[in-house]
Amino acid sequence: MLLSLIKILAFVAAVAGLTWGAARLTDVTGGAEIAMAGYEVTLGPLQLVLAIALLALLGWLLFKALGLLLALLHFINGDDTAVSRWFSRSRERKGYKALGDGLVALAAGEGEAAMAKGRKAERYLRRPEITSILVAQGAELVGDRKTAEGAYRDLVKIDRTRFVGVRGLMRQRLAEGDTDTAMKLAQKAFELKPRHVETQDTLLRLQAEAHDWSGARATLEAKRRSGALPRNVVRRRDAVLALSEARDVIDDTASIEMREKAIEANRLSPDLIPAAVLAARSYLAVGNTRYATRVIRKAWEAEPHPDLAQVFAEIAPEEDAQARLKRFSVLLKARPDHPETRMLEAELMIAAEQFNEARRALGDLVETDPTARVLTLMAAIERGRGADDAVVRGWLTRALTAPRGPQWVCENCHNVHQHWEPVCSNCHAFDTLGWTRPADSGTTLPRGTEMLPLIVGGGVGRAEPPVPAVAEVREAGATASPLPARDAAASTPRTNGDGEMDEAEIVVPHGDKTAARSEAAEAVTEGRK
């Protein structure tokens, strides 16, 4: 408000001053006479002032016109002038507007529009290190791999964007399944940016898939130096790589080198179960049972696992059931409350024909964790205690619908593996397999299977909770039983090649085996119908 008032007062003062000046000039006598080429002009004081002002304006306009002419000549000559700068600023405005529109289209998922805006921005800006990225990402969005590859190749030619181009080409080769070329590009990208986490992970995974264990360990060391992984994770993954290298050496029958690699893997990560198993077997190969026992015991204290029990049984394969039960006491005392320890103790008691002690060893696992292995052990216990065939069949039929228990499950894609592997066969992630329970225990059987225990066996339902209809029984354990060979074959149902329990072998009574097989098979068939 005050500023407007000041402007009005200034305008009024200027008009008043000009009016006063013009009035004074009209009062002045005299003037000016201009004679040129026979013409004579007489100007009064006011006219003279106006003529001078007009001449000054014409002189200024002539000067500006001359400057414009000179700028035009410089522009035609290719020199940097105000005219060229004006056109440059105009192109930049249009280019950056197209670039911004392209980014918005890319964020909105409009790949075609992003590519068109990127090309338009390139015409105005001539900045391929910016516009080619927009074109490449837009092409990837619509699945135009050829255009994306061309844009990434343009980026490879520029120093500032060489890594971006190499990484983009690497991702394209991975999508096409060309792992050999992808590994070469990953190595090049790793050379350009050794601290880039995604490149490190991709290169490590590709090297692991190609069984380039020495290269993978070098990449893992680079990840450690860059601080991308905690020290304990680095040690475990280094142990996984050493273990994988040892397994490859086993295939090549180089026993000495195998033992060294296996022992190194176990030293790096004593709680890695496959490393402990391989290290124990390497000690057994040279007759060092003391070190084998120590390795298994240390791993069992960290995480009880059936593979460890199997290797521990291999230390003395010919011992009888009582001697084995005594020798296994070092494992049973290490983690007495763990479910794996309780099932192992039950198996050993069954082999020693101490069936009541085997039932006490299982404890409340039948109610709290009724897996296929637990229910199969209960069937063996009931058989040993002289129960009717119907009761034994009832327990084994319950095992048909029981979950399998812990397995090797990928933490990334949750795919179940029969054996431990360093790289998931489904999602190709490195070091993601863990001994845990899968989210889905298996294939669901048809409706009505919850009635199978009541159909084929009496008495089981009185002491046990209702049977969940969830999964088809597969093999009860992940590995062979630690029982002596002559006892394990008699106490464990046989499985077929797919890991599923043979329906004709779910009951093997001491009496008429043929009749029992027929009854069990008919009961299972009827239940599935």
Coordinates of C-alpha atoms in Angstrom, one line a residue:
M1 CA 0.0 0.0 0.0
L2 CA 2.7 2.5 1.0
L3 CA 4.8 1.5 -2.1
S4 CA 1.9 2.2 -4.4
L5 CA 1.4 5.6 -2.8
I6 CA 5.1 6.4 -3.2
K7 CA 4.9 5.4 -6.9
I8 CA 1.8 7.7 -7.5
L9 CA 3.5 10.6 -5.7
A10 CA 6.7 10.1 -7.8
F11 CA 4.6 10.1 -11.0
V12 CA 2.8 13.2 -10.0
A13 CA 6.0 14.9 -9.1
A14 CA 7.6 14.0 -12.5
V15 CA 4.6 15.3 -14.4
A16 CA 4.6 18.5 -12.4
G17 CA 8.3 19.0 -13.0
L18 CA 8.0 18.4 -16.7
T19 CA 5.0 20.8 -16.8
W20 CA 6.9 23.4 -14.8
G21 CA 10.0 23.0 -17.1
A22 CA 7.9 23.4 -20.3
A23 CA 6.2 26.5 -18.9
R24 CA 9.5 28.0 -18.1
L25 CA 10.8 27.2 -21.5
T26 CA 7.9 28.9 -23.2
D27 CA 8.6 32.1 -21.2
V28 CA 12.2 32.2 -22.4
T29 CA 12.7 34.5 -25.4
G30 CA 15.0 33.6 -28.4
G31 CA 15.6 30.3 -30.0
A32 CA 17.8 28.5 -32.5
E33 CA 18.1 28.9 -36.3
I34 CA 19.3 25.9 -38.4
A35 CA 20.3 26.5 -42.0
M36 CA 21.3 23.6 -44.3
A37 CA 21.3 23.2 -48.1
G38 CA 19.2 26.3 -48.6
Y39 CA 16.7 25.4 -45.9
E40 CA 16.4 27.4 -42.7
V41 CA 14.6 26.2 -39.6
T42 CA 13.9 28.3 -36.5
L43 CA 13.2 26.5 -33.3
G44 CA 12.0 27.9 -30.0
P45 CA 13.4 26.8 -26.7
L46 CA 10.8 24.1 -26.1
Q47 CA 11.1 22.8 -29.6
L48 CA 14.8 22.7 -29.4
V49 CA 14.7 20.5 -26.3
L50 CA 12.3 18.1 -27.9
A51 CA 14.5 18.0 -31.0
I52 CA 17.5 17.1 -28.9
A53 CA 15.7 14.3 -27.1
L54 CA 14.4 12.9 -30.4
L55 CA 17.9 13.0 -31.9
A56 CA 19.2 11.1 -28.8
L57 CA 16.5 8.5 -29.2
L58 CA 17.3 8.0 -32.9
G59 CA 21.0 7.7 -32.0
W60 CA 20.3 5.0 -29.4
L61 CA 18.1 3.1 -31.9
L62 CA 20.8 3.3 -34.5
F63 CA 23.4 2.0 -32.1
K64 CA 21.2 -1.0 -31.1
A65 CA 20.4 -1.8 -34.8
L66 CA 24.1 -1.8 -35.5
G67 CA 24.8 -4.2 -32.6
L68 CA 22.0 -6.5 -33.7
L69 CA 23.5 -6.6 -37.2
L70 CA 27.0 -7.4 -35.9
A71 CA 25.5 -10.1 -33.6
L72 CA 23.7 -11.6 -36.6
L73 CA 26.9 -11.7 -38.6
H74 CA 28.7 -13.4 -35.7
F75 CA 25.8 -15.9 -35.4
I76 CA 26.0 -16.7 -39.1
N77 CA 29.8 -17.2 -38.7
G78 CA 29.2 -19.7 -35.8
D79 CA 30.5 -17.5 -33.0
D80 CA 29.0 -17.5 -29.5
T81 CA 26.7 -14.5 -29.4
A82 CA 23.6 -13.4 -27.6
V83 CA 21.5 -14.7 -30.4
S84 CA 23.1 -18.2 -30.2
R85 CA 22.8 -18.1 -26.4
W86 CA 19.1 -17.2 -26.7
F87 CA 18.5 -20.2 -29.0
S88 CA 20.6 -22.4 -26.7
R89 CA 18.5 -21.4 -23.7
S90 CA 15.4 -22.1 -25.7
R91 CA 16.6 -25.6 -26.6
E92 CA 17.6 -26.3 -23.0
R93 CA 14.2 -25.3 -21.8
K94 CA 12.5 -27.6 -24.3
G95 CA 15.0 -30.4 -23.6
Y96 CA 14.7 -30.4 -19.8
K97 CA 11.0 -30.2 -20.1
A98 CA 11.0 -33.3 -22.3
L99 CA 13.4 -35.0 -19.8
G100 CA 11.1 -34.2 -16.9
D101 CA 8.1 -35.4 -18.8
G102 CA 10.0 -38.6 -19.6
L103 CA 10.8 -39.2 -15.9
V104 CA 7.2 -38.7 -14.9
A105 CA 6.1 -41.1 -17.6
L106 CA 8.7 -43.7 -16.4
A107 CA 7.4 -43.4 -12.8
A108 CA 3.9 -43.8 -14.1
G109 CA 4.8 -47.0 -15.9
E110 CA 4.4 -45.6 -19.4
G111 CA 7.5 -47.0 -21.1
E112 CA 6.6 -45.9 -24.7
A113 CA 6.1 -42.3 -23.6
A114 CA 9.3 -42.3 -21.6
M115 CA 11.3 -43.6 -24.6
A116 CA 9.7 -40.9 -26.9
K117 CA 10.5 -38.1 -24.4
G118 CA 14.0 -39.4 -23.9
R119 CA 14.7 -39.2 -27.7
K120 CA 13.2 -35.7 -27.8
A121 CA 15.3 -34.6 -24.9
E122 CA 18.4 -36.0 -26.7
R123 CA 17.6 -33.9 -29.8
Y124 CA 17.5 -30.7 -27.7
L125 CA 20.2 -31.4 -25.1
R126 CA 22.7 -33.6 -26.8
R127 CA 23.4 -35.3 -23.4
P128 CA 23.4 -39.1 -24.1
E129 CA 24.7 -39.8 -20.5
I130 CA 21.3 -38.6 -19.3
T131 CA 18.8 -39.3 -22.1
S132 CA 20.1 -42.8 -22.9
I133 CA 19.4 -43.9 -19.3
L134 CA 15.8 -42.8 -19.7
V135 CA 15.4 -44.5 -23.1
A136 CA 17.0 -47.8 -21.7
Q137 CA 14.7 -47.9 -18.7
G138 CA 11.6 -47.1 -20.8
A139 CA 12.6 -49.9 -23.2
E140 CA 13.0 -52.3 -20.3
L141 CA 9.6 -51.3 -19.0
V142 CA 7.9 -52.3 -22.3
G143 CA 10.1 -55.3 -22.9
D144 CA 12.0 -53.9 -25.9
R145 CA 15.3 -55.5 -25.2
K146 CA 16.9 -54.5 -28.5
T147 CA 16.4 -50.8 -27.9
A148 CA 17.5 -51.1 -24.2
E149 CA 20.7 -52.9 -25.3
G150 CA 21.5 -50.2 -27.8
A151 CA 21.0 -47.5 -25.2
Y152 CA 23.2 -49.4 -22.7
R153 CA 25.9 -49.8 -25.4
D154 CA 25.8 -46.0 -25.9
L155 CA 26.3 -45.6 -22.1
V156 CA 29.3 -47.9 -22.2
K157 CA 31.1 -45.5 -24.6
I158 CA 31.0 -42.7 -22.0
D159 CA 33.4 -42.7 -19.1
R160 CA 30.9 -41.4 -16.6
T161 CA 28.2 -43.9 -17.4
R162 CA 30.4 -47.0 -18.3
F163 CA 29.4 -48.8 -15.2
V164 CA 25.7 -48.2 -15.7
G165 CA 26.0 -49.5 -19.3
V166 CA 27.9 -52.6 -18.2
R167 CA 25.4 -53.3 -15.4
G168 CA 22.5 -52.9 -17.7
L169 CA 23.9 -55.3 -20.3
M170 CA 24.7 -57.8 -17.4
R171 CA 21.1 -57.7 -16.3
Q172 CA 19.9 -58.3 -19.8
R173 CA 22.2 -61.3 -20.2
L174 CA 20.9 -62.7 -16.9
A175 CA 17.3 -62.3 -18.1
E176 CA 18.2 -64.2 -21.3
G177 CA 20.0 -67.0 -19.3
D178 CA 23.4 -66.3 -20.8
T179 CA 25.3 -66.8 -17.6
D180 CA 28.7 -67.0 -19.2
T181 CA 28.5 -63.6 -20.7
A182 CA 26.8 -62.2 -17.6
M183 CA 29.7 -63.4 -15.5
K184 CA 32.2 -61.6 -17.7
L185 CA 30.1 -58.4 -17.6
A186 CA 29.8 -58.8 -13.8
Q187 CA 33.5 -59.1 -13.5
K188 CA 33.9 -55.9 -15.6
A189 CA 31.4 -54.1 -13.5
F190 CA 33.1 -55.3 -10.3
E191 CA 36.4 -53.8 -11.6
L192 CA 34.7 -50.5 -12.3
K193 CA 33.0 -50.4 -8.9
P194 CA 34.3 -52.9 -6.4
R195 CA 32.2 -51.6 -3.6
H196 CA 28.8 -51.9 -5.4
V197 CA 26.8 -54.3 -3.3
E198 CA 24.5 -55.6 -6.0
T199 CA 27.4 -56.3 -8.4
Q200 CA 29.2 -58.1 -5.6
D201 CA 26.2 -60.3 -4.9
T202 CA 25.5 -61.1 -8.5
L203 CA 29.2 -62.0 -9.2
L204 CA 29.3 -64.1 -6.1
R205 CA 26.2 -66.0 -7.1
L206 CA 27.4 -66.5 -10.7
Q207 CA 30.7 -67.8 -9.5
A208 CA 29.1 -70.2 -7.1
E209 CA 26.8 -71.5 -9.8
A210 CA 29.8 -72.0 -12.0
H211 CA 31.7 -73.7 -9.2
D212 CA 34.4 -71.1 -9.4
W213 CA 35.0 -71.3 -5.6
S214 CA 38.4 -69.5 -5.6
G215 CA 36.9 -66.6 -7.5
A216 CA 33.9 -66.5 -5.2
R217 CA 36.1 -66.4 -2.1
A218 CA 38.0 -63.5 -3.6
T219 CA 34.7 -61.7 -4.2
L220 CA 33.6 -62.5 -0.6
E221 CA 36.9 -61.0 0.7
A222 CA 36.1 -57.8 -1.3
K223 CA 32.7 -57.7 0.3
R224 CA 34.4 -58.0 3.7
R225 CA 36.8 -55.2 3.0
S226 CA 34.0 -52.9 1.8
G227 CA 32.1 -53.5 5.0
A228 CA 29.0 -54.9 3.2
L229 CA 28.7 -57.9 5.5
P230 CA 29.2 -58.5 9.2
R231 CA 32.3 -60.5 10.1
N232 CA 30.4 -63.6 11.3
V233 CA 28.4 -63.8 8.1
V234 CA 31.6 -63.5 6.1
R235 CA 33.1 -66.4 8.0
R236 CA 30.1 -68.6 7.5
R237 CA 29.9 -67.9 3.8
D238 CA 33.6 -68.5 3.5
A239 CA 33.0 -71.8 5.2
V240 CA 30.2 -72.6 2.7
L241 CA 32.6 -71.9 -0.2
A242 CA 35.3 -74.0 1.3
L243 CA 32.8 -76.8 1.9
S244 CA 31.6 -76.5 -1.7
E245 CA 35.1 -76.7 -2.9
A246 CA 35.8 -79.7 -0.8
R247 CA 32.7 -81.5 -2.2
D248 CA 33.9 -80.9 -5.7
V249 CA 37.3 -82.3 -4.8
I250 CA 35.5 -85.4 -3.5
D251 CA 34.0 -85.9 -6.9
D252 CA 37.5 -85.8 -8.3
T253 CA 38.6 -88.4 -5.8
A254 CA 41.5 -86.2 -4.4
S255 CA 41.2 -87.4 -0.8
I256 CA 44.1 -85.4 0.7
E257 CA 42.9 -82.1 -0.7
M258 CA 39.3 -83.0 0.2
R259 CA 40.3 -83.5 3.9
E260 CA 42.1 -80.2 4.0
K261 CA 39.2 -78.3 2.5
A262 CA 36.6 -80.0 4.6
I263 CA 38.5 -79.4 7.8
E264 CA 39.0 -75.8 6.8
A265 CA 35.3 -75.3 6.3
N266 CA 34.5 -76.8 9.7
R267 CA 37.1 -74.6 11.3
L268 CA 35.6 -71.5 9.8
S269 CA 32.1 -72.4 10.8
P270 CA 31.8 -75.2 13.3
D271 CA 28.0 -75.0 13.4
L272 CA 27.6 -75.5 9.7
I273 CA 26.2 -79.0 9.6
P274 CA 27.3 -80.1 6.1
A275 CA 30.8 -78.9 6.9
A276 CA 30.9 -80.8 10.2
V277 CA 29.6 -84.0 8.4
L278 CA 32.3 -83.7 5.7
A279 CA 35.0 -82.9 8.2
A280 CA 34.1 -85.9 10.3
R281 CA 34.1 -88.2 7.4
S282 CA 37.5 -86.9 6.3
Y283 CA 38.8 -87.8 9.7
L284 CA 37.2 -91.2 9.5
A285 CA 38.9 -91.8 6.2
V286 CA 42.3 -91.7 7.9
G287 CA 41.1 -93.5 11.0
N288 CA 41.0 -90.5 13.3
T289 CA 37.9 -91.3 15.3
R290 CA 38.8 -89.0 18.2
Y291 CA 38.7 -85.9 16.0
A292 CA 35.6 -87.1 14.2
T293 CA 33.8 -87.5 17.5
R294 CA 34.9 -84.0 18.6
V295 CA 33.6 -82.4 15.4
I296 CA 30.2 -84.1 15.6
R297 CA 29.8 -83.3 19.3
K298 CA 30.6 -79.7 18.8
A299 CA 28.1 -79.4 15.9
W300 CA 25.5 -81.3 17.8
E301 CA 25.7 -78.8 20.7
A302 CA 25.1 -76.0 18.2
E303 CA 22.2 -77.7 16.3
P304 CA 21.2 -81.4 16.5
H305 CA 20.7 -82.9 13.1
P306 CA 20.0 -86.4 11.8
D307 CA 23.0 -86.2 9.4
L308 CA 25.3 -85.8 12.4
A309 CA 23.8 -88.9 14.1
Q310 CA 24.3 -90.9 10.9
V311 CA 28.0 -89.9 10.7
F312 CA 28.4 -90.6 14.4
A313 CA 27.0 -94.1 13.8
E314 CA 29.6 -94.6 11.0
I315 CA 32.4 -94.4 13.5
A316 CA 31.6 -97.9 14.8
P317 CA 29.3 -99.5 12.2
E318 CA 29.5 -103.0 13.6
E319 CA 28.7 -102.3 17.3
D320 CA 25.6 -103.8 18.8
A321 CA 22.6 -101.8 20.0
Q322 CA 23.6 -101.6 23.7
A323 CA 27.2 -100.4 22.8
R324 CA 25.8 -97.9 20.4
L325 CA 23.3 -96.6 23.0
K326 CA 26.2 -96.1 25.5
R327 CA 28.4 -94.4 22.9
F328 CA 25.6 -92.0 21.8
S329 CA 25.2 -90.8 25.4
V330 CA 27.7 -88.0 24.7
L331 CA 25.2 -86.6 22.1
L332 CA 22.1 -87.3 24.2
K333 CA 23.4 -85.4 27.1
A334 CA 24.4 -82.4 25.0
R335 CA 20.9 -81.2 24.1
P336 CA 18.5 -83.5 26.0
D337 CA 15.4 -81.4 25.4
H338 CA 15.8 -80.9 21.7
P339 CA 13.2 -82.9 19.6
E340 CA 16.0 -84.4 17.4
T341 CA 17.8 -85.7 20.5
R342 CA 14.6 -87.2 21.9
M343 CA 13.8 -89.0 18.6
L344 CA 17.4 -90.2 18.3
E345 CA 17.2 -91.6 21.8
A346 CA 13.9 -93.3 21.0
E347 CA 15.4 -94.9 17.9
L348 CA 18.4 -96.2 20.0
M349 CA 16.0 -97.6 22.6
I350 CA 13.9 -99.3 20.0
A351 CA 17.1 -101.0 18.6
A352 CA 18.0 -102.1 22.1
E353 CA 14.4 -103.4 22.5
Q354 CA 13.7 -101.1 25.4
F355 CA 10.3 -100.0 24.2
N356 CA 9.0 -98.4 27.4
E357 CA 12.1 -96.3 27.7
A358 CA 11.7 -95.3 24.0
R359 CA 8.2 -94.1 24.8
R360 CA 9.4 -92.1 27.7
A361 CA 12.2 -90.6 25.5
L362 CA 9.6 -89.3 23.0
G363 CA 7.8 -87.6 25.9
D364 CA 5.1 -85.2 24.7
L365 CA 6.3 -85.0 21.1
V366 CA 3.3 -87.1 20.0
E367 CA 1.0 -84.3 21.2
T368 CA 3.1 -81.2 20.7
D369 CA 5.0 -82.0 17.5
P370 CA 3.4 -85.1 15.8
T371 CA 5.6 -85.3 12.7
A372 CA 5.8 -88.3 10.4
R373 CA 9.0 -89.5 12.0
V374 CA 7.5 -89.3 15.5
L375 CA 4.4 -91.2 14.6
T376 CA 6.5 -93.8 12.8
L377 CA 8.5 -94.3 16.0
M378 CA 5.3 -94.6 17.9
A379 CA 4.2 -97.4 15.6
A380 CA 7.5 -99.2 16.1
I381 CA 7.2 -98.8 19.9
E382 CA 3.6 -100.1 19.9
R383 CA 4.8 -103.1 17.8
G384 CA 7.6 -103.8 20.2
R385 CA 5.2 -103.6 23.2
G386 CA 3.0 -106.2 21.6
A387 CA 0.1 -104.0 20.5
D388 CA -2.6 -105.1 18.0
D389 CA -1.9 -104.7 14.4
A390 CA -4.8 -102.3 14.2
V391 CA -3.1 -100.0 16.7
V392 CA 0.1 -100.1 14.7
R393 CA -1.7 -99.4 11.5
G394 CA -3.5 -96.5 13.1
W395 CA -0.2 -94.8 14.0
L396 CA 1.2 -95.4 10.6
T397 CA -2.0 -94.1 9.0
R398 CA -1.7 -90.9 11.1
A399 CA 1.7 -90.5 9.7
L400 CA 0.2 -90.3 6.2
T401 CA -1.3 -86.9 7.1
A402 CA 1.4 -85.7 9.4
P403 CA 3.9 -82.9 8.5
R404 CA 7.4 -84.0 7.7
G405 CA 9.2 -81.8 10.2
P406 CA 12.4 -79.7 9.6
Q407 CA 13.9 -79.9 6.1
W408 CA 16.4 -77.9 4.0
V409 CA 14.4 -74.8 3.1
C410 CA 15.5 -71.8 1.1
E411 CA 15.0 -68.6 3.2
N412 CA 14.5 -66.6 0.0
C413 CA 11.9 -68.6 -2.0
H414 CA 10.9 -71.2 0.6
N415 CA 11.7 -74.1 -1.8
V416 CA 12.3 -77.4 -0.1
H417 CA 15.5 -79.3 -1.0
Q418 CA 16.3 -82.9 -0.3
H419 CA 19.9 -82.2 0.4
W420 CA 21.9 -79.1 1.4
E421 CA 23.3 -77.1 -1.5
P422 CA 25.3 -73.8 -1.5
V423 CA 23.0 -72.3 -4.1
C424 CA 19.2 -72.7 -4.2
S425 CA 18.2 -74.6 -7.3
N426 CA 15.0 -72.6 -7.5
C427 CA 15.9 -68.9 -7.0
H428 CA 19.7 -69.3 -7.4
A429 CA 20.3 -67.4 -4.1
F430 CA 23.6 -68.1 -2.3
D431 CA 23.8 -69.5 1.2
T432 CA 20.0 -69.4 1.9
L433 CA 19.3 -73.0 2.8
G434 CA 18.4 -73.6 6.5
W435 CA 17.3 -76.6 8.5
T436 CA 13.8 -75.4 9.3
R437 CA 10.1 -76.3 8.9
P438 CA 8.6 -75.4 5.6
A439 CA 5.6 -73.2 5.5
D440 CA 3.7 -75.9 3.5
S441 CA 4.5 -79.4 4.8
G442 CA 3.5 -81.1 1.5
T443 CA 0.7 -82.0 -0.8
T444 CA -2.8 -82.1 0.7
L445 CA -4.6 -85.4 0.4
P446 CA -8.2 -85.6 -0.5
R447 CA -10.9 -84.8 2.0
G448 CA -11.8 -87.5 4.5
T449 CA -8.2 -88.6 5.3
E450 CA -8.7 -87.4 8.9
M451 CA -10.9 -90.5 9.3
L452 CA -8.2 -93.0 8.3
P453 CA -6.9 -93.7 11.9
L454 CA -10.5 -94.5 13.0
I455 CA -11.0 -96.8 10.0
V456 CA -7.8 -98.8 10.2
G457 CA -6.9 -98.7 13.9
G458 CA -8.7 -98.5 17.2
G459 CA -7.4 -97.0 20.4
V460 CA -5.1 -94.5 18.8
G461 CA -7.7 -91.7 18.8
R462 CA -8.3 -92.0 22.6
A463 CA -4.9 -90.9 23.7
E464 CA -4.0 -88.6 20.8
P465 CA -5.4 -85.3 19.5
P466 CA -7.5 -85.1 16.3
V467 CA -5.6 -85.9 13.1
P468 CA -4.9 -82.9 10.8
A469 CA -5.4 -83.6 7.1
V470 CA -2.4 -81.8 5.8
A471 CA 0.4 -83.7 4.0
E472 CA 1.2 -86.9 2.3
V473 CA 3.8 -88.8 4.2
R474 CA 7.2 -88.7 2.8
E475 CA 10.3 -90.4 4.4
A476 CA 10.3 -89.9 8.1
G477 CA 13.9 -88.7 8.4
A478 CA 16.2 -86.6 6.3
T479 CA 19.0 -89.3 6.4
A480 CA 19.6 -92.9 7.2
S481 CA 18.8 -94.0 10.8
P482 CA 21.7 -94.2 13.3
L483 CA 20.5 -97.6 14.4
P484 CA 22.6 -100.6 13.6
A485 CA 22.0 -101.9 10.1
R486 CA 20.2 -105.1 11.2
D487 CA 17.8 -103.2 13.5
A488 CA 17.1 -100.2 11.3
A489 CA 15.8 -102.2 8.5
A490 CA 13.3 -104.0 10.8
S491 CA 12.0 -100.9 12.6
T492 CA 11.7 -98.4 9.8
P493 CA 9.1 -98.5 7.0
R494 CA 10.5 -98.6 3.5
T495 CA 10.2 -95.7 1.1
N496 CA 9.9 -95.5 -2.6
G497 CA 12.2 -93.6 -5.0
D498 CA 10.3 -90.3 -4.5
G499 CA 10.8 -90.3 -0.7
E500 CA 7.2 -91.3 0.0
M501 CA 6.3 -94.2 2.3
D502 CA 5.4 -97.3 0.4
E503 CA 1.7 -98.0 1.1
A504 CA 2.3 -101.7 0.9
E505 CA 4.9 -101.5 3.7
I506 CA 3.3 -99.2 6.2
V507 CA 2.6 -102.3 8.4
V508 CA 4.9 -105.2 8.8
P509 CA 3.5 -107.4 11.6
H510 CA 5.4 -110.3 13.0
G511 CA 2.6 -112.7 11.8
D512 CA 1.1 -112.8 8.4
K513 CA 2.8 -110.0 6.4
T514 CA 0.8 -110.5 3.3
A515 CA -2.5 -110.1 5.0
A516 CA -1.3 -107.0 6.8
R517 CA 0.0 -105.4 3.6
S518 CA -3.4 -106.1 1.9
E519 CA -5.4 -104.6 4.8
A520 CA -3.2 -101.5 5.0
A521 CA -3.2 -100.9 1.2
E522 CA -7.0 -101.4 1.1
A523 CA -7.5 -99.0 4.0
V524 CA -5.4 -96.3 2.5
T525 CA -7.0 -96.7 -0.9
E526 CA -10.5 -96.6 0.6
G527 CA -9.6 -93.5 2.6
R528 CA -8.2 -91.7 -0.4
K529 CA -11.4 -92.5 -2.4

